[in-house]
PDB file of C-alpha atoms in Angstrom:
ATOM      1  CA  MET A  22      32.509 -44.573  41.809  1.00 79.00           C
ATOM      2  CA  PHE A  23      31.326 -46.344  38.673  1.00 87.00           C
ATOM      3  CA  LEU A  24      27.658 -46.545  37.718  1.00 84.00           C
ATOM      4  CA  GLN A  25      26.247 -48.033  34.540  1.00 86.00           C
ATOM      5  CA  ILE A  26      22.726 -47.551  33.171  1.00 85.00           C
ATOM      6  CA  THR A  27      21.351 -49.148  30.014  1.00 85.00           C
ATOM      7  CA  ALA A  28      18.113 -47.764  28.546  1.00 83.00           C
ATOM      8  CA  ARG A  29      16.198 -46.980  25.379  1.00 78.00           C
ATOM      9  CA  PRO A  30      15.015 -43.399  24.799  1.00 76.00           C
ATOM     10  CA  ASP A  31      11.743 -42.764  26.637  1.00 77.00           C
ATOM     11  CA  PRO A  32       9.513 -40.338  24.652  1.00 77.00           C
ATOM     12  CA  ARG A  33       8.213 -38.693  27.830  1.00 80.00           C
ATOM     13  CA  LEU A  34      11.709 -38.146  29.252  1.00 81.00           C
ATOM     14  CA  VAL A  35      13.100 -36.978  25.905  1.00 79.00           C
ATOM     15  CA  ALA A  36      10.319 -34.391  25.546  1.00 81.00           C
ATOM     16  CA  ALA A  37      10.816 -33.170  29.129  1.00 81.00           C
ATOM     17  CA  ALA A  38      14.580 -32.832  28.659  1.00 80.00           C
ATOM     18  CA  LEU A  39      14.126 -30.967  25.376  1.00 79.00           C
ATOM     19  CA  ARG A  40      11.554 -28.581  26.846  1.00 80.00           C
ATOM     20  CA  HIS A  41      13.878 -27.964  29.760  1.00 80.00           C
ATOM     21  CA  GLY A  42      17.063 -27.637  27.730  1.00 78.00           C
ATOM     22  CA  LEU A  43      15.580 -25.467  24.987  1.00 79.00           C
ATOM     23  CA  ARG A  44      13.465 -23.271  27.244  1.00 81.00           C
ATOM     24  CA  ARG A  45      15.571 -20.128  26.704  1.00 85.00           C
ATOM     25  CA  PRO A  46      15.625 -20.186  22.849  1.00 85.00           C
ATOM     26  CA  VAL A  47      11.951 -21.202  22.796  1.00 87.00           C
ATOM     27  CA  LEU A  48      11.038 -18.364  25.175  1.00 90.00           C
ATOM     28  CA  ILE A  49      12.953 -15.840  23.082  1.00 92.00           C
ATOM     29  CA  ALA A  50      11.244 -17.016  19.876  1.00 91.00           C
ATOM     30  CA  ARG A  51       7.840 -16.829  21.547  1.00 93.00           C
ATOM     31  CA  LEU A  52       8.444 -13.353  22.996  1.00 94.00           C
ATOM     32  CA  VAL A  53       9.687 -11.950  19.685  1.00 94.00           C
ATOM     33  CA  GLY A  54       6.783 -13.629  17.881  1.00 94.00           C
ATOM     34  CA  TRP A  55       4.166 -12.204  20.242  1.00 94.00           C
ATOM     35  CA  ALA A  56       5.803  -8.783  19.970  1.00 94.00           C
ATOM     36  CA  ALA A  57       5.529  -8.986  16.175  1.00 93.00           C
ATOM     37  CA  ILE A  58       1.860 -10.040  16.453  1.00 93.00           C
ATOM     38  CA  GLY A  59       1.273  -7.128  18.832  1.00 92.00           C
ATOM     39  CA  LEU A  60       2.897  -4.693  16.397  1.00 92.00           C
ATOM     40  CA  ALA A  61       0.782  -6.030  13.520  1.00 91.00           C
ATOM     41  CA  VAL A  62      -2.397  -5.549  15.561  1.00 90.00           C
ATOM     42  CA  LEU A  63      -1.243  -2.102  16.713  1.00 90.00           C
ATOM     43  CA  HIS A  64      -0.677  -1.211  13.086  1.00 88.00           C
ATOM     44  CA  GLU A  65      -4.345  -2.129  12.434  1.00 85.00           C
ATOM     45  CA  PHE A  66      -5.589  -0.015  15.351  1.00 87.00           C
ATOM     46  CA  THR A  67      -3.700   3.057  14.127  1.00 86.00           C
ATOM     47  CA  GLY A  68      -5.731   2.927  10.914  1.00 82.00           C
ATOM     48  CA  ASN A  69      -2.904   1.780   8.629  1.00 83.00           C
ATOM     49  CA  GLY A  70      -4.381  -1.674   8.016  1.00 82.00           C
ATOM     50  CA  LEU A  71      -3.266  -5.028   9.271  1.00 83.00           C
ATOM     51  CA  ASP A  72       0.396  -5.758   8.512  1.00 85.00           C
ATOM     52  CA  ILE A  73      -0.010  -9.309   7.179  1.00 88.00           C
ATOM     53  CA  PRO A  74       3.701 -10.111   6.676  1.00 90.00           C
ATOM     54  CA  LEU A  75       4.471  -9.028  10.245  1.00 90.00           C
ATOM     55  CA  LEU A  76       1.529 -11.068  11.525  1.00 89.00           C
ATOM     56  CA  VAL A  77       2.709 -14.179   9.653  1.00 92.00           C
ATOM     57  CA  ILE A  78       6.274 -13.729  10.946  1.00 92.00           C
ATOM     58  CA  GLY A  79       4.929 -13.316  14.468  1.00 93.00           C
ATOM     59  CA  VAL A  80       2.845 -16.494  14.276  1.00 92.00           C
ATOM     60  CA  LEU A  81       5.795 -18.436  12.863  1.00 91.00           C
ATOM     61  CA  LEU A  82       8.069 -17.220  15.650  1.00 91.00           C
ATOM     62  CA  ALA A  83       5.534 -17.584  18.468  1.00 91.00           C
ATOM     63  CA  VAL A  84       4.171 -20.989  17.485  1.00 89.00           C
ATOM     64  CA  GLY A  85       5.945 -22.585  14.534  1.00 90.00           C
ATOM     65  CA  ILE A  86       9.602 -22.267  15.521  1.00 87.00           C
ATOM     66  CA  PRO A  87       9.161 -23.578  19.113  1.00 86.00           C
ATOM     67  CA  LEU A  88       7.131 -26.564  17.882  1.00 84.00           C
ATOM     68  CA  LEU A  89       9.662 -27.259  15.161  1.00 83.00           C
ATOM     69  CA  MET A  90      12.646 -27.021  17.518  1.00 80.00           C
ATOM     70  CA  ILE A  91      11.226 -29.457  20.051  1.00 79.00           C
ATOM     71  CA  ASN A  92       9.498 -31.870  17.652  1.00 79.00           C
ATOM     72  CA  VAL A  93      12.420 -32.250  15.233  1.00 77.00           C
ATOM     73  CA  SER A  94      14.877 -32.811  18.072  1.00 72.00           C
ATOM     74  CA  ALA A  95      12.579 -35.314  19.780  1.00 72.00           C
ATOM     75  CA  ARG A  96      11.879 -37.179  16.553  1.00 74.00           C
ATOM     76  CA  ARG A  97      15.601 -37.394  15.746  1.00 70.00           C
ATOM     77  CA  THR A  98      16.350 -38.793  19.200  1.00 65.00           C
ATOM     78  CA  LEU A  99      13.479 -41.272  19.169  1.00 66.00           C
ATOM     79  CA  ASP A 100      14.039 -42.406  15.567  1.00 61.00           C
ATOM     80  CA  ALA A 101      17.537 -43.532  16.465  1.00 63.00           C
ATOM     81  CA  GLY A 102      15.974 -45.439  19.374  1.00 66.00           C
ATOM     82  CA  HIS A 103      19.174 -47.325  20.113  1.00 76.00           C
ATOM     83  CA  LEU A 104      19.761 -49.048  23.391  1.00 83.00           C
ATOM     84  CA  THR A 105      22.232 -46.720  25.101  1.00 85.00           C
ATOM     85  CA  THR A 106      24.649 -47.463  27.908  1.00 89.00           C
ATOM     86  CA  TYR A 107      25.542 -44.566  30.209  1.00 89.00           C
ATOM     87  CA  GLU A 108      28.656 -44.849  32.371  1.00 91.00           C
ATOM     88  CA  ILE A 109      29.204 -42.392  35.207  1.00 91.00           C
ATOM     89  CA  SER A 110      32.569 -42.418  36.930  1.00 91.00           C
ATOM     90  CA  ASP A 111      34.952 -40.157  38.818  1.00 90.00           C
ATOM     91  CA  GLY A 112      36.450 -39.218  35.441  1.00 90.00           C
ATOM     92  CA  GLY A 113      33.195 -38.095  33.850  1.00 91.00           C
ATOM     93  CA  LEU A 114      30.324 -39.396  31.781  1.00 92.00           C
ATOM     94  CA  ALA A 115      30.336 -41.724  28.767  1.00 92.00           C
ATOM     95  CA  LEU A 116      27.535 -43.012  26.574  1.00 89.00           C
ATOM     96  CA  SER A 117      27.623 -45.648  23.921  1.00 89.00           C
ATOM     97  CA  ASN A 118      25.248 -47.431  21.576  1.00 84.00           C
ATOM     98  CA  ALA A 119      25.551 -49.677  18.540  1.00 83.00           C
ATOM     99  CA  GLU A 120      26.729 -46.782  16.359  1.00 83.00           C
ATOM    100  CA  SER A 121      28.976 -44.644  18.537  1.00 85.00           C
ATOM    101  CA  ARG A 122      30.662 -43.940  21.863  1.00 89.00           C
ATOM    102  CA  HIS A 123      31.114 -40.513  23.422  1.00 90.00           C
ATOM    103  CA  ALA A 124      33.005 -39.699  26.595  1.00 92.00           C
ATOM    104  CA  TYR A 125      32.983 -36.377  28.452  1.00 92.00           C
ATOM    105  CA  ALA A 126      35.150 -35.229  31.345  1.00 93.00           C
ATOM    106  CA  TRP A 127      33.347 -33.432  34.169  1.00 91.00           C
ATOM    107  CA  THR A 128      34.868 -30.165  32.891  1.00 91.00           C
ATOM    108  CA  ALA A 129      32.764 -30.489  29.714  1.00 91.00           C
ATOM    109  CA  PHE A 130      29.638 -29.741  31.761  1.00 92.00           C
ATOM    110  CA  THR A 131      28.541 -26.630  33.628  1.00 90.00           C
ATOM    111  CA  THR A 132      25.285 -27.721  35.289  1.00 89.00           C
ATOM    112  CA  VAL A 133      23.260 -30.739  36.312  1.00 91.00           C
ATOM    113  CA  ASP A 134      19.478 -30.378  36.434  1.00 89.00           C
ATOM    114  CA  ARG A 135      17.577 -33.000  38.377  1.00 90.00           C
ATOM    115  CA  LEU A 136      14.295 -33.655  36.586  1.00 88.00           C
ATOM    116  CA  ALA A 137      11.774 -36.409  37.236  1.00 86.00           C
ATOM    117  CA  GLY A 138      13.351 -39.652  36.047  1.00 87.00           C
ATOM    118  CA  GLN A 139      16.550 -38.140  34.695  1.00 88.00           C
ATOM    119  CA  LEU A 140      19.591 -35.963  35.232  1.00 89.00           C
ATOM    120  CA  VAL A 141      20.258 -33.393  32.511  1.00 88.00           C
ATOM    121  CA  PHE A 142      23.932 -32.490  32.186  1.00 89.00           C
ATOM    122  CA  GLY A 143      24.284 -29.051  30.607  1.00 86.00           C
ATOM    123  CA  ARG A 144      27.200 -28.248  28.314  1.00 84.00           C
ATOM    124  CA  SER A 145      26.068 -24.820  27.145  1.00 75.00           C
ATOM    125  CA  ARG A 146      22.806 -22.896  26.814  1.00 67.00           C
ATOM    126  CA  ALA A 147      21.237 -25.269  24.298  1.00 68.00           C
ATOM    127  CA  ARG A 148      23.551 -28.306  24.473  1.00 80.00           C
ATOM    128  CA  PHE A 149      22.762 -30.896  27.077  1.00 82.00           C
ATOM    129  CA  LEU A 150      22.899 -34.607  27.761  1.00 84.00           C
ATOM    130  CA  PRO A 151      19.937 -36.287  29.501  1.00 85.00           C
ATOM    131  CA  VAL A 152      20.709 -39.424  31.514  1.00 88.00           C
ATOM    132  CA  PRO A 153      17.794 -41.591  32.741  1.00 88.00           C
ATOM    133  CA  THR A 154      17.896 -42.517  36.420  1.00 88.00           C
ATOM    134  CA  ALA A 155      15.437 -45.439  36.394  1.00 86.00           C
ATOM    135  CA  GLY A 156      18.199 -47.937  37.184  1.00 79.00           C
ATOM    136  CA  LEU A 157      19.646 -45.938  40.079  1.00 85.00           C
ATOM    137  CA  THR A 158      18.736 -45.806  43.743  1.00 89.00           C
ATOM    138  CA  PRO A 159      18.208 -42.420  45.435  1.00 90.00           C
ATOM    139  CA  ALA A 160      21.573 -42.872  47.171  1.00 90.00           C
ATOM    140  CA  GLN A 161      23.306 -43.452  43.821  1.00 90.00           C
ATOM    141  CA  ILE A 162      21.648 -40.359  42.352  1.00 90.00           C
ATOM    142  CA  GLU A 163      22.916 -38.335  45.319  1.00 91.00           C
ATOM    143  CA  GLN A 164      26.359 -39.844  44.785  1.00 91.00           C
ATOM    144  CA  VAL A 165      26.340 -38.694  41.147  1.00 90.00           C
ATOM    145  CA  LEU A 166      25.191 -35.211  42.161  1.00 91.00           C
ATOM    146  CA  GLY A 167      27.847 -35.076  44.881  1.00 91.00           C
ATOM    147  CA  THR A 168      30.580 -36.074  42.435  1.00 90.00           C
ATOM    148  CA  ALA A 169      29.341 -33.470  39.967  1.00 91.00           C
ATOM    149  CA  ALA A 170      29.357 -30.793  42.687  1.00 91.00           C
ATOM    150  CA  VAL A 171      32.915 -31.736  43.718  1.00 91.00           C
ATOM    151  CA  HIS A 172      33.962 -31.171  40.098  1.00 91.00           C
ATOM    152  CA  GLY A 173      32.427 -27.686  40.093  1.00 89.00           C
ATOM    153  CA  LEU A 174      29.092 -28.293  38.389  1.00 89.00           C
ATOM    154  CA  GLN A 175      26.110 -26.275  39.527  1.00 88.00           C
ATOM    155  CA  ILE A 176      23.354 -28.586  40.793  1.00 90.00           C
ATOM    156  CA  ARG A 177      19.800 -27.435  40.116  1.00 86.00           C
ATOM    157  CA  HIS A 178      16.652 -29.209  41.298  1.00 81.00           C
ATOM    158  CA  SER A 179      13.790 -28.508  38.925  1.00 70.00           C
TER     159      SER A 179
END
């Protein structure tokens, strides 16, 4: 099997992949932030006054950090904006653009998430590689997922 896809970064797909790939760290930041906001408000209700530093930390964690994580990553990806060629073969996955080439064996990945318009190959909790599927037929997508499954990757349909 050898499949080749050439595409520019799509802002909608990049944002979806980032939200999906960073959902755990974003959720943790939001939960800790809302807990800090709750403690600041509880502090007010106990008659000790509003804990402003705790409230500010909570707002930063609940709102600021998640927005920053996703927006900075998306902006960095879209600013590069290079035409990228993705090559999927029995040996693994490679991507190249005008500045660089990276190749990964199937063992470098642990999961493949099938999202609308793309496959997201997971390397670790917050490291992932989105591959657009616009140039592939449904049969080719199933072939990629089958090859990934044969190599031990967990296939998840989101």
